[in-house]
CSV table of C-alpha atoms in Angstrom, one decimal:
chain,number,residue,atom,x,y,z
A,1,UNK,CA,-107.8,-159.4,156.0
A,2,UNK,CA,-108.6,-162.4,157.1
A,3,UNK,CA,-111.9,-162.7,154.6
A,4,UNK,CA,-109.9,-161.7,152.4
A,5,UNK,CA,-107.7,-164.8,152.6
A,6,UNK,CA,-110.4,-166.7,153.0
A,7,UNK,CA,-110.2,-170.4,151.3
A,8,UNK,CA,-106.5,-169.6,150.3
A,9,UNK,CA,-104.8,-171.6,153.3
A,10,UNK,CA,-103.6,-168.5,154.7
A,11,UNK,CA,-106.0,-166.7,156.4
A,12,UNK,CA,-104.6,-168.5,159.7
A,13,UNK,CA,-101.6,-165.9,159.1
A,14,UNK,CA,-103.6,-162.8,159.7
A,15,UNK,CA,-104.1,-162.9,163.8
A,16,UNK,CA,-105.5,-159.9,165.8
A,17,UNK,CA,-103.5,-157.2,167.3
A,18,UNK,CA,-103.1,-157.6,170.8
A,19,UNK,CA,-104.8,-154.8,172.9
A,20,UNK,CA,-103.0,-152.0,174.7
A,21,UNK,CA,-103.6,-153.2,177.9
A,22,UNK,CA,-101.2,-156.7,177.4
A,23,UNK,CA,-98.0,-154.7,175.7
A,24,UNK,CA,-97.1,-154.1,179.6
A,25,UNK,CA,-96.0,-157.7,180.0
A,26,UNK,CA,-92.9,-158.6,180.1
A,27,UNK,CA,-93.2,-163.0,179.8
A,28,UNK,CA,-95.1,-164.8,177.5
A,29,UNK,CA,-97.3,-166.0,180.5
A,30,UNK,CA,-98.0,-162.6,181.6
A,31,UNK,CA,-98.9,-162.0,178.0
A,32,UNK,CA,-101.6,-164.8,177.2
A,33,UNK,CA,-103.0,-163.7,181.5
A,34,UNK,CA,-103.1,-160.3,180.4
A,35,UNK,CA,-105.2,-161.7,176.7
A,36,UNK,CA,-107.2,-163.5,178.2
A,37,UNK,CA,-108.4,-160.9,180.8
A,38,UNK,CA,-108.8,-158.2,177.8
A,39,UNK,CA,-110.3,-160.7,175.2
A,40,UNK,CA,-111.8,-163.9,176.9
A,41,UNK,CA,-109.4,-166.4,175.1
A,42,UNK,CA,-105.4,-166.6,174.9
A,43,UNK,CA,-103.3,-165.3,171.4
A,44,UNK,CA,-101.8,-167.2,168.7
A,45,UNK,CA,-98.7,-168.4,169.7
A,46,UNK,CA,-96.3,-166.2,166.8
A,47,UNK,CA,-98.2,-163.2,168.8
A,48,UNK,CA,-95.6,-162.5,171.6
A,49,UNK,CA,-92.4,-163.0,169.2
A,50,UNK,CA,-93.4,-159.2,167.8
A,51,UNK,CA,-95.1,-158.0,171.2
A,52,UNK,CA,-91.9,-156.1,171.7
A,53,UNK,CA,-91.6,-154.1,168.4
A,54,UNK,CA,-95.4,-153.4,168.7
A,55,UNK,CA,-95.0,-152.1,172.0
A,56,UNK,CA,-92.4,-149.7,170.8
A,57,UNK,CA,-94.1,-148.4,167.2
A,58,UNK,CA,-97.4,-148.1,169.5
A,59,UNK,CA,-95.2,-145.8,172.3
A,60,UNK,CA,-94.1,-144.0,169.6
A,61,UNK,CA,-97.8,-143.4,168.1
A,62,UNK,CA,-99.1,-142.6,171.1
A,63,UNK,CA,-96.9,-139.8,171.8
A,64,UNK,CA,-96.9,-138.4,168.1
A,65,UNK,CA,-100.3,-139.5,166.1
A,66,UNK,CA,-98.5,-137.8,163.2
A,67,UNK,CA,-96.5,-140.8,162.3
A,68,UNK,CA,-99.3,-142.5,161.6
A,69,UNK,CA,-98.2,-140.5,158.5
A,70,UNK,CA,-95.0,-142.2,158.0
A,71,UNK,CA,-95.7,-146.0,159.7
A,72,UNK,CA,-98.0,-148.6,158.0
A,73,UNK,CA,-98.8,-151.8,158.9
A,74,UNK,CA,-98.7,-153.8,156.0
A,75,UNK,CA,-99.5,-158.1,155.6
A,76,UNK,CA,-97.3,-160.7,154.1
A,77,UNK,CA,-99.5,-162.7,152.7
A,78,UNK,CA,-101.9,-160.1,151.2
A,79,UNK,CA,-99.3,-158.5,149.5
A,80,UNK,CA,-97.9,-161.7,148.4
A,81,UNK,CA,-101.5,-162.3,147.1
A,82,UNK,CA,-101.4,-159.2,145.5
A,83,UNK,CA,-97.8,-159.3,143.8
A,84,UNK,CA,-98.5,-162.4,142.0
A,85,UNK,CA,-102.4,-162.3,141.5
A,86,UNK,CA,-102.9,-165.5,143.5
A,87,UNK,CA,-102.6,-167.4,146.4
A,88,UNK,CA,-98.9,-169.0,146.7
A,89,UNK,CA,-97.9,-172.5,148.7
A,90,UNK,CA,-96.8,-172.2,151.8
A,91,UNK,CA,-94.0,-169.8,153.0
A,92,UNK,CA,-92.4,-172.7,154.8
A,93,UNK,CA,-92.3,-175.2,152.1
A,94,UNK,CA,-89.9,-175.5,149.5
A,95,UNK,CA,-92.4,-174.7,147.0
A,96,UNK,CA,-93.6,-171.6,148.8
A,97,UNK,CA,-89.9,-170.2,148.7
A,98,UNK,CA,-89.5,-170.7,145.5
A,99,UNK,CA,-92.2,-169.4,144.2
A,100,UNK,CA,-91.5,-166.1,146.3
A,101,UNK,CA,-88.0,-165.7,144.9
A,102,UNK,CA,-89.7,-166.3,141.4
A,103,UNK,CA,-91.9,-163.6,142.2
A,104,UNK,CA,-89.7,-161.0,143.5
A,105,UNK,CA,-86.9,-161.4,140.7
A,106,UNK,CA,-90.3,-161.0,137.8
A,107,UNK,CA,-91.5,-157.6,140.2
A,108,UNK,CA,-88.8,-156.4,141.6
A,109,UNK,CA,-85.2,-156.9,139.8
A,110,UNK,CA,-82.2,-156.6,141.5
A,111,UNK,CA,-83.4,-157.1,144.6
A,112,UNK,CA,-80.9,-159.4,145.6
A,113,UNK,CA,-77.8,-157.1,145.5
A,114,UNK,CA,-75.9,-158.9,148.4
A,115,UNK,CA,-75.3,-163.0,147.7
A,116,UNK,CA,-78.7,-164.7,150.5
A,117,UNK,CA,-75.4,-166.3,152.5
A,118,UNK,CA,-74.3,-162.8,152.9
A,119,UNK,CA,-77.7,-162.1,154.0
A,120,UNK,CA,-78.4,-164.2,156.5
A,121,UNK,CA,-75.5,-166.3,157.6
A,122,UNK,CA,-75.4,-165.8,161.3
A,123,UNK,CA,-78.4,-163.4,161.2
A,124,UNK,CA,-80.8,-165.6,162.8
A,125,UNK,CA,-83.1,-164.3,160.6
A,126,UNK,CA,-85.6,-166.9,158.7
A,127,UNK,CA,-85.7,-167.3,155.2
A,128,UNK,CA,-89.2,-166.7,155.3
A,129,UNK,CA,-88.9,-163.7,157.2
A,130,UNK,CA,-86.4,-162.1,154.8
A,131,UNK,CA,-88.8,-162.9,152.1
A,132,UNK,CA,-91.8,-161.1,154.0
A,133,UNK,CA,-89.8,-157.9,154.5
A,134,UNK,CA,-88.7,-157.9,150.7
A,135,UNK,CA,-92.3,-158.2,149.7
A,136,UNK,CA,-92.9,-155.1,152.2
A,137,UNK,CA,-90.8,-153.0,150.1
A,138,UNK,CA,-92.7,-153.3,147.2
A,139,UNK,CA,-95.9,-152.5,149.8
A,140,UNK,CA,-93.8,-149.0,150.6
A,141,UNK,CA,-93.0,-148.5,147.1
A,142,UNK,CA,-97.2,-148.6,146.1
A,143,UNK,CA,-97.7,-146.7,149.0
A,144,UNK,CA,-95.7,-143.8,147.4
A,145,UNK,CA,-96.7,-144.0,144.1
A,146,UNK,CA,-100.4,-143.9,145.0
A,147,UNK,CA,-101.3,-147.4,143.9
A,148,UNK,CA,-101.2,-149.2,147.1
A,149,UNK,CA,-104.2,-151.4,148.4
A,150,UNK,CA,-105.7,-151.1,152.2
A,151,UNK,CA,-108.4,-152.6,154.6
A,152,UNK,CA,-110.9,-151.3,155.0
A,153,UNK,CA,-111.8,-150.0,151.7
A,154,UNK,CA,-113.7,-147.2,152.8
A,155,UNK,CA,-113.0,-144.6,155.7
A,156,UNK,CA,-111.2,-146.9,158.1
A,157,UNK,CA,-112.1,-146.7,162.1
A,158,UNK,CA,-109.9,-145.6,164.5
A,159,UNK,CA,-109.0,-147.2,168.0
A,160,UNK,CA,-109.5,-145.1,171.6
A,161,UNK,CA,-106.0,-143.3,170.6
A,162,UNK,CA,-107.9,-142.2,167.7
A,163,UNK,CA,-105.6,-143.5,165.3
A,164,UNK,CA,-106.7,-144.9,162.0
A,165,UNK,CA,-106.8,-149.4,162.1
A,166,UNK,CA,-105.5,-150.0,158.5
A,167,UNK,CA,-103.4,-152.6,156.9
A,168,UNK,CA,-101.9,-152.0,153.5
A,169,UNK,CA,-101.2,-154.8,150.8
């Protein structure tokens, strides 16, 4: 993925997935000890903001590899790439927003059924972050209709749980 983005500004987004072995802790300290013990060097800092919710969809895997069947992993900023058929300013900059809401309304109309102060007043949910998860839908949607796009290309590995290490775009 992060080849991928290569030369775009955003391959800085794509970060590795922490290993088993650190989803046990339960502070961010305990978190970059346990990296740094698995890996050699800490994580990216956004890393421990989703260790939670990988921690679950992993526990979840683990006990039944058949949802592998129903959960993907999917990448903002390759679908993004992918949507609009280049590489977009930043998600943070005014610019960047913009030209995601452009891109959504031309792909996906009437996604915005419910008024973005509806959406996210008192959410504490970032604009960004909204955008991200909008984008995943249409990642779901070419998933189902067979014209999604994954890495690797070819017959992907699997990790010691023997569960495939894809992520769709």
């Amino acid at each position: 993925a992060r080849g991928y983005l290569k030369g775009t500004g955003a391959a800085s987004s794509v970060f590795f997935t922490p290993p088993r072995d650190t989803l046990v802790a339960k502070t961010p300290r305990e978190f970059q000890d346990l990296h740094r013990q698995a890996t050699g060097r800490g994580a990216g800092f956004p890393v421990w903001g989703i260790v939670p919710k990988i921690r679950d969809v992993n526990a979840a895997m683990e006990k039944d590899p058949r949802l592998q069947q129903r959960i993907y992993e999917f990448h903002p900023e390759l679908a993004w790439r992918r949507l609009c058929g280049t590489s977009l300013d930043s998600k943070l900059s005014a610019m960047g927003a913009l030209q995601r809401l452009q891109a959504l309304n031309q792909h996906c109309p009437g996604w915005l059924s419910v008024p973005p102060d509806l959406a996210l007043n008192g959410s504490g949910v970032a604009l960004d972050d909204l955008l991200d998860a909008v984008v995943g839908i249409s990642v779901a949607q070419s998933i189902v209709d067979s014209s999604g796009c994954r890495l690797p290309d070819g017959e992907p590995p699997r990790d010691e749980c023997g569960l495939q290490m894809v992520i769709w775009y």
